[in-house]
C-alpha atoms as one frame of an Amber mdcrd trajectory, in Angstrom:
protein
-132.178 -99.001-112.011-128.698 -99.628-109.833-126.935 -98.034-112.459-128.624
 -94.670-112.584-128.679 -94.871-108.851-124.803 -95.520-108.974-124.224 -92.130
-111.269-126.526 -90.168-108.920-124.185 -91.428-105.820-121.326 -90.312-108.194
-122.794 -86.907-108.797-123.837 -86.493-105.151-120.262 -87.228-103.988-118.725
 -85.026-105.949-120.387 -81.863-104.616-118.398 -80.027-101.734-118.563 -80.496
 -97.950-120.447 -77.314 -97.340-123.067 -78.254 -99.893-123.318 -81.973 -97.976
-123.437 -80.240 -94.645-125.960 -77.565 -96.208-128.040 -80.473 -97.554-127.929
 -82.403 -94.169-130.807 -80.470 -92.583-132.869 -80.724 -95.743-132.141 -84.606
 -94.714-133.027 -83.839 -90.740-136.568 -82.419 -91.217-137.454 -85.181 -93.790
-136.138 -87.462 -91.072-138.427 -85.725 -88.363-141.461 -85.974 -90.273-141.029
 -89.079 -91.695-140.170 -90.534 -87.842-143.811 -88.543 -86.650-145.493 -90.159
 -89.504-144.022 -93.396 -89.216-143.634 -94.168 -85.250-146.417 -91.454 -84.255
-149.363 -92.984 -85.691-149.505 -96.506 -83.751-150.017 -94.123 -80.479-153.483
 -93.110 -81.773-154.672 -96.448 -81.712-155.654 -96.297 -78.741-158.312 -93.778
 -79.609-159.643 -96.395 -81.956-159.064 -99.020 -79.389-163.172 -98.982 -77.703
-164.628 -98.456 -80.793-162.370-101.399 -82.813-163.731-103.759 -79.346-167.383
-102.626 -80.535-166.929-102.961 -84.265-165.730-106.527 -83.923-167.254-107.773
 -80.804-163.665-108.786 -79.114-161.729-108.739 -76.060-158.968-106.552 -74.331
-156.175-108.776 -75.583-158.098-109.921 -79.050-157.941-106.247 -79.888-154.301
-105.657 -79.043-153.107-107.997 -81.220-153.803-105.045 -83.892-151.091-102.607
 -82.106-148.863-105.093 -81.267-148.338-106.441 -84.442-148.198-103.153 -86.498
-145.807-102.172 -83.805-143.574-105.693 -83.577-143.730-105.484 -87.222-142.356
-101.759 -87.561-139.378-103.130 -85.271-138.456-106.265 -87.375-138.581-105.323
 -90.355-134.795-104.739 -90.084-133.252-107.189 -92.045-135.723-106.669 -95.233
-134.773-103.074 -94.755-131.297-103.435 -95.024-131.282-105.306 -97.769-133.539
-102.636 -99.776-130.750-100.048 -98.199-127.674-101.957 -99.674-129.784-102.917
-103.192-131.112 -99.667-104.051-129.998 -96.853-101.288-131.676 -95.494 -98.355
-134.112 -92.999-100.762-136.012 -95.855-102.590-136.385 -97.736 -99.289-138.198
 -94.760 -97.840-140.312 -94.067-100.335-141.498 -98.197-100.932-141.967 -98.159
 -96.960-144.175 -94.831 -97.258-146.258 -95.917-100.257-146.502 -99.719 -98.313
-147.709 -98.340 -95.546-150.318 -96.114 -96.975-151.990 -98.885 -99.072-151.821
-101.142 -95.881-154.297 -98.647 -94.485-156.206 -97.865 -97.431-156.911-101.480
 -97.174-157.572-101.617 -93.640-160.564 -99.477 -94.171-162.562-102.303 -96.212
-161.618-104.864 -93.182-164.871-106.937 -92.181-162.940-109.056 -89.597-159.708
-108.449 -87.030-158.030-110.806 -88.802-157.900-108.875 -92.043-157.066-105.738
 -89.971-154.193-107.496 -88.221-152.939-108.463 -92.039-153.714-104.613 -93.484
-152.933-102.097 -91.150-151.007-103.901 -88.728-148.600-106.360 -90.903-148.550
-104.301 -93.880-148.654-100.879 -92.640-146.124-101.831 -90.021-143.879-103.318
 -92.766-143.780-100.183 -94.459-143.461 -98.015 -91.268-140.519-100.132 -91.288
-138.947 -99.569 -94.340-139.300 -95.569 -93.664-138.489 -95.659 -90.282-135.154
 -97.506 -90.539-133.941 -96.071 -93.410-134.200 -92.709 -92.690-132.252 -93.428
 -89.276-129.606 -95.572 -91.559-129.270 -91.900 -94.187-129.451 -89.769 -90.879
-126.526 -91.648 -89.234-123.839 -91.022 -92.824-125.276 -86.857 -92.736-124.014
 -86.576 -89.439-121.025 -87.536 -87.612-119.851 -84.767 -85.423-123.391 -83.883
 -84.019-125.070 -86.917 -84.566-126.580 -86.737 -80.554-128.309 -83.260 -81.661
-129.351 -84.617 -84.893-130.794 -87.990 -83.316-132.711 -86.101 -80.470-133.966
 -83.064 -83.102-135.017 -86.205 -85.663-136.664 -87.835 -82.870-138.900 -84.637
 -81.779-140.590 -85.227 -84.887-141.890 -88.640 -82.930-142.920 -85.736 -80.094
-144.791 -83.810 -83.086-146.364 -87.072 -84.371-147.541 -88.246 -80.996-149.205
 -84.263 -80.118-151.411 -84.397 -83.517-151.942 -87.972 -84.300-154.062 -88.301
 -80.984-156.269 -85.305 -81.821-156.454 -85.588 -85.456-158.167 -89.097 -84.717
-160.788 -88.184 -82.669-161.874 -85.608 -84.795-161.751 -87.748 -87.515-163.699
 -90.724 -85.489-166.170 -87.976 -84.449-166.901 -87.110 -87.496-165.951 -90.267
 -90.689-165.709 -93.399 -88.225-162.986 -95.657 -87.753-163.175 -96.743 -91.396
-163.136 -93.279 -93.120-160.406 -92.173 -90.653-157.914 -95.015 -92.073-158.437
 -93.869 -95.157-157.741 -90.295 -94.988-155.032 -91.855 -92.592-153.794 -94.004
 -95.517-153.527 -90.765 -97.487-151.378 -88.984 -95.170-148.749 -91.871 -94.720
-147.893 -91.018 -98.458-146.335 -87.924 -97.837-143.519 -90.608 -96.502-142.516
 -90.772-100.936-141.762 -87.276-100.117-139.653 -87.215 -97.556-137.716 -89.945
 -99.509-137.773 -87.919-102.486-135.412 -85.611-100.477-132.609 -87.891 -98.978
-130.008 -87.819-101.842-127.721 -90.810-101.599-124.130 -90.610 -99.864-121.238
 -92.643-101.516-120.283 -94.701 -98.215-117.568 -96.988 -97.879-119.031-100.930
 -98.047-119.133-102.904 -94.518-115.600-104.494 -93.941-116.269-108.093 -93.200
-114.200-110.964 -91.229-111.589-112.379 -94.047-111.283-116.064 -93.714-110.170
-119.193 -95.978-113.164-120.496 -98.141-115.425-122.833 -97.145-114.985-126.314
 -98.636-117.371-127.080-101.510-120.074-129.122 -99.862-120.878-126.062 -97.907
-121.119-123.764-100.786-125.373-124.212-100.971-128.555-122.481 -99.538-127.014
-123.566 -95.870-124.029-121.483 -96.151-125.604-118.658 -98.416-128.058-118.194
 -95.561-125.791-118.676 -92.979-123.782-115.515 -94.756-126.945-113.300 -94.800
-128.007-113.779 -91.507-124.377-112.649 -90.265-124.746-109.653 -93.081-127.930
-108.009 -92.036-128.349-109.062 -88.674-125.258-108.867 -86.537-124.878-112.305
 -84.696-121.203-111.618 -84.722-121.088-108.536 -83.061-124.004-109.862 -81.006
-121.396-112.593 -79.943-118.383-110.597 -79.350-119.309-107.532 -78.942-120.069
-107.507 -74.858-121.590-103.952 -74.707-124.152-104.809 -77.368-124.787-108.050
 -75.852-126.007-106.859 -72.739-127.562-103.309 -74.233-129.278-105.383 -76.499
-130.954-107.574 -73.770-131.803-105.347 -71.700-134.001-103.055 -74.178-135.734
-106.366 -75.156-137.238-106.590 -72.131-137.630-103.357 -71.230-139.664-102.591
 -74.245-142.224-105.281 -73.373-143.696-102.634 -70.344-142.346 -99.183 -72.293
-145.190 -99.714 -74.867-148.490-100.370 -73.153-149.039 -96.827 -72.278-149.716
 -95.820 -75.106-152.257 -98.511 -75.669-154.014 -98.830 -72.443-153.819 -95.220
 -71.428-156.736 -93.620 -72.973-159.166 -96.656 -72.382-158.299 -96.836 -68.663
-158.915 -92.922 -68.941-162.546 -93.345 -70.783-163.504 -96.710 -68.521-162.781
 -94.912 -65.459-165.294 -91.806 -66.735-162.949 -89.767 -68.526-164.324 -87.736
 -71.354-162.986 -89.721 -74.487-161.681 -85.688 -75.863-159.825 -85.704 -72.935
-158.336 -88.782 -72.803-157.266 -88.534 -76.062-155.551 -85.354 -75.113-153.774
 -87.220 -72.501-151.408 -88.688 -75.207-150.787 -85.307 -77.177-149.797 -83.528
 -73.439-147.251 -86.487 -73.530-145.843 -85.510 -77.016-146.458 -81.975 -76.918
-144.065 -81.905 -73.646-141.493 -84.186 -75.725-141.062 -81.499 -78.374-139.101
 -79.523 -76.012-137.902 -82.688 -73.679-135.967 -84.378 -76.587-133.715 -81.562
 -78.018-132.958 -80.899 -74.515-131.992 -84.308 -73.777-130.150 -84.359 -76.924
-128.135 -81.442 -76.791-127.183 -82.859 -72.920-126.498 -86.340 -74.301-124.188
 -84.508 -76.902-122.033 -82.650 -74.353-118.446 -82.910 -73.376-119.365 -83.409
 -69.465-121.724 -86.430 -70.667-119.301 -87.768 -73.127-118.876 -91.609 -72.607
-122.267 -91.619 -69.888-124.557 -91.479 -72.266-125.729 -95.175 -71.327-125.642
 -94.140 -67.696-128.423 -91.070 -68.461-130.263 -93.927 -70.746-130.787 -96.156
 -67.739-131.515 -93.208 -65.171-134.464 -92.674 -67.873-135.700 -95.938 -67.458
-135.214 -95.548 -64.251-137.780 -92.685 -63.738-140.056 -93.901 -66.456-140.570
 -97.053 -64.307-141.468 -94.713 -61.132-143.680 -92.689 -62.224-145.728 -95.751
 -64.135-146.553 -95.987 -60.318-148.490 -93.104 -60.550-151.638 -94.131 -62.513
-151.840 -96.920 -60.692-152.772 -94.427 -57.414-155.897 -92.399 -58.806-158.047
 -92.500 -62.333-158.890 -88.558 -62.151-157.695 -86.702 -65.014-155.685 -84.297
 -63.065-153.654 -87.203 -61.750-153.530 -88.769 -64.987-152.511 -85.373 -66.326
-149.412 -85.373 -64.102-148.279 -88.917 -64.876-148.560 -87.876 -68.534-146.155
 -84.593 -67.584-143.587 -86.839 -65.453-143.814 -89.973 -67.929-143.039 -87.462
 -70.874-139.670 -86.478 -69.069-138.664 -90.275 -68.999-139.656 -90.995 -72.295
-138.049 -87.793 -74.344-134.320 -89.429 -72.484-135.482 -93.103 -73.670-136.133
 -91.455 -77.152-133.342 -89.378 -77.102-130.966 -91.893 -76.087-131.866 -95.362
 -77.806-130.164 -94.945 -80.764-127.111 -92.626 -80.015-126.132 -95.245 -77.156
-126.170 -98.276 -80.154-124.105 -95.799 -82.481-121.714 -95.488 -79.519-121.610
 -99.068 -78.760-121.228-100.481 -82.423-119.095 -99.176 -85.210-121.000 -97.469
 -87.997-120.189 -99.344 -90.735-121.940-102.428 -89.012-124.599-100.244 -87.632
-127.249-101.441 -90.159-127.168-104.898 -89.233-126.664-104.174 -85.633-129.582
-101.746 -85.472-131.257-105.099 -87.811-131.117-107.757 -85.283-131.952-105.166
 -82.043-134.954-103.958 -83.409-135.726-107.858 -84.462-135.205-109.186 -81.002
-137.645-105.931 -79.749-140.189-107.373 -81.573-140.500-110.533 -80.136-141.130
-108.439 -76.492-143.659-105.845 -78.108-145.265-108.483 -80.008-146.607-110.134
 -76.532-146.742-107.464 -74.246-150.146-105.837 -75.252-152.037-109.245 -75.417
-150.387-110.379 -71.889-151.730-107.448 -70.275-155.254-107.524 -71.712-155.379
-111.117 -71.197-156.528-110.313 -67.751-156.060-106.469 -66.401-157.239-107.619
 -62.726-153.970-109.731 -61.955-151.574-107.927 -59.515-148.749-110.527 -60.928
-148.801-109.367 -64.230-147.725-105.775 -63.644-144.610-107.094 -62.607-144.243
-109.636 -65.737-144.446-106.545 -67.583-142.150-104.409 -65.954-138.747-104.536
 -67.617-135.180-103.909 -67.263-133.202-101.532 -68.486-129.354-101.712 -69.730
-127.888-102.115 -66.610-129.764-105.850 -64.820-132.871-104.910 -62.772-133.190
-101.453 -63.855-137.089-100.842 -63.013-139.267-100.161 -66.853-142.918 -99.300
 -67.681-145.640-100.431 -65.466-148.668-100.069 -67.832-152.220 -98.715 -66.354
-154.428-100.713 -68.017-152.958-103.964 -66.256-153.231-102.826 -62.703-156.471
-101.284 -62.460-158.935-101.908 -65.216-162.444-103.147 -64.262-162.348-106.494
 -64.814-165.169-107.917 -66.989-168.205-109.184 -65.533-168.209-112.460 -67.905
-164.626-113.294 -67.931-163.121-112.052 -71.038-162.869-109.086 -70.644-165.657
-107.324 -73.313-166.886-103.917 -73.418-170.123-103.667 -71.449-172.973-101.402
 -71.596-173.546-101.768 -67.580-170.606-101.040 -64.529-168.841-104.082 -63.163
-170.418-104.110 -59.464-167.907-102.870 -56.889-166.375-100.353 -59.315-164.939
 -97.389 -57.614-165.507 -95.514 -61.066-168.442 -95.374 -63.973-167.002 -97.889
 -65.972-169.007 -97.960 -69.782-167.792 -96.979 -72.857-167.627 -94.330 -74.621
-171.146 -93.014 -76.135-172.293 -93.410 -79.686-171.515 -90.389 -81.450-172.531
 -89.631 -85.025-170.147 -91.342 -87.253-168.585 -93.464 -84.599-169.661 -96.371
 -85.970-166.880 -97.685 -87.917-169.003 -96.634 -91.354-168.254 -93.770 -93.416
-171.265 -90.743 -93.179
């Protein structure tokens, strides 16, 4: 298997520059889709999110373990990636994360209990998100080195495609097959990841230069030192260590990211608790990504310009910036016009988060350690995304907990995301937090969930 890979790296290489430059938008469109495949569909859970709490009898935070996982999972799955990337090239690791993640959810559709979901499609299917997601960025970072800004912000519109469709592809599909029969037409569609894969042909790149040194004696020549020597391959504790810039970049997305994704997960059952036609709040997500389709390009093509050369991390945190005001927003009214503007305004500040995330880590660290680097970042932003949903269901009527979630940016104290669903859900009558058929008294909205709809059952029709 290496070998025939190795003679189709040799072949590859030995075609001309204009034929690699041709072949490098093939690469960017495979990239797009395979990003709005990959990091577009754990938005739509949120459309699933009431129905999941009915299916399964559980609470706010109970069911956010299933998005927080398949999310924390998608992030750290770094490492395993890389070493897929260095064994076998950036194509096969593609193509095993798209056909992982499509069984994951294939599976996911037989699940009788949340904790076979959270092991289906949210540690599985996140694993293979993974695999897809990272290695496309890894092959997308060798195609392009001159306009690598444009070619980050135009791959990550396809996130902006992913998050428009996802949203109302699923409540169609809910409307009409259930939960159940929507993950497995769901499963189906992740597959097309094999062929965006299929498409990334290999680039001969030049191996990682490491740190020469004198041998280590004997007695540490066992599993200690071997895994010592992996850890510092595929996740970059060195450049973590001396590398000040990453250090603090690194940091500060970590906790930034534990408010930047609870939007997307609270935002559409705050919408339907507060009376909003479930339709239109699922809508509310695809305005957000519809209005990124245009907002990322544009933010890439100003991130790649010679007036913003070397500020690139300044226009990062002035995103952050705004994305933490206008979280402010939802916390002021529940009707869908306001919640319509706060999708508009949060969509600006999250195409320049998008946009900028990871062109400001290719500035900061060189590329030949850019793997590992972009390994232990995305590890560490696990940890954050991994707790932030269940903090915030754990009890949406605490004032204190908005501010636990609200993050900072790059730069130290740099405001983040302020998520809806912890400042003004109704709380639940009996304490944790379960969907009810009846108002909470003293509700300033109708609070009760979404009707029952043919095929909105969670079993297939």
């Amino acid at each position: 298997m290496r070998r025939d890979l190795g003679s189709e790296e040799r072949s590859w290489s030995q075609e001309g520059p204009r034929d690699k430059e041709s072949w490098a938008w093939v690469v960017l469109v495979a990239t797009m889709v395979a990003q709005g495949l990959t990091l577009g569909f754990p938005v739509c859970i949120s459309v699933f999110f009431t129905e999941l709490q009915h299916e399964f009898q559980a609470s706010n935070s109970e069911t956010s373990w299933f998005p927080s996982i398949l999310t924390a999972v998608l992030h750290a799955g770094g490492p395993v990636c890389g070493v897929l990337v260095e064994q076998f090239g950036c194509r096969v690791a593609v193509m095993a994360g798209g056909l992982l993640a499509g069984l994951g959810l294939v599976a996911s559709s037989f699940s009788r209990s949340l904790s076979q979901l959270y092991l289906t499609a949210g540690f599985i299917t996140g694993l293979g998100a993974s695999f897809t997601f990272q290695a496309s960025i890894t092959i997308l970072g060798y195609y392009f080195s001159r306009r690598r800004a444009l070619a980050n912000a135009l791959a990550s519109a396809g996130v902006s495609i992913g998050l428009t469709l996802w949203p109302l592809l699923s409540r169609h599909l809910l409307d009409s097959l259930g939960w159940r029969g929507s993950f497995l037409v769901f499963g189906g569609v992740l597959l097309n990841c094999c062929v965006c894969g299929a498409v990334m042909r290999p680039l001969k790149a030049s191996p990682p230069e490491h740190a020469a040194g004198p041998p280590p004696p004997a007695a540490l020549r066992g599993c200690l030192w071997a895994c010592g020597r992996a850890l510092q391959r595929y996740l970059a504790f060195d450049v973590f260590r001396h590398n000040r810039g990453y250090r603090i970049y690194t940091l500060g997305v970590v906790w930034m990211v534990m408010g930047f994704v609870l939007p997307h997960i609270y935002l559409v059952p705050y919408a339907m608790r507060h009376g909003v036609d479930p339709a239109r709040a699922a809508l509310l997500i695809s305005i957000i990504g519809f209005s990124n389709i245009f907002m990322r390009p544009a933010a890439g093509l100003l991130a790649g310009s010679p007036a913003c050369a070397g500020r690139r991390i300044h226009l990062f945190s002035l995103a952050l910036l705004l994305n933490g005001l206008t979280n402010l927003l939802c916390v002021t009214s529940a009707d869908f016009r306001v919640l319509v503007g706060y999708c508009l305004v949060y969509s600006v500040s999250m195409s320049g988060v998008g946009a900028l995330i990871f062109q400001v880590l290719m500035d900061i660290v060189p590329m030949d350690r850019f793997p590992s680097a972009l390994g232990l970042f995305t590890v560490l932003e696990s940890c954050t995304i991994l707790i932030g949903p269940p903090l915030a269901g754990e009890g949406p009527g605490r004032r204190g907990l908005c501010g636990a979630t609200g993050g900072a940016g790059a730069p130290p104290g740099m405001t983040s995301s302020q998520p809806p669903g912890t400042c003004q859900a109704p709380p639940d009558p009996g304490g944790r937090d379960r969907p009810s058929p009846t108002p909470p008294a003293g509700a300033t909205a109708p609070s009760a969930p979404s009707p029952s709809l043919p095929g909105t059952t969670g079993r297939w029709h």
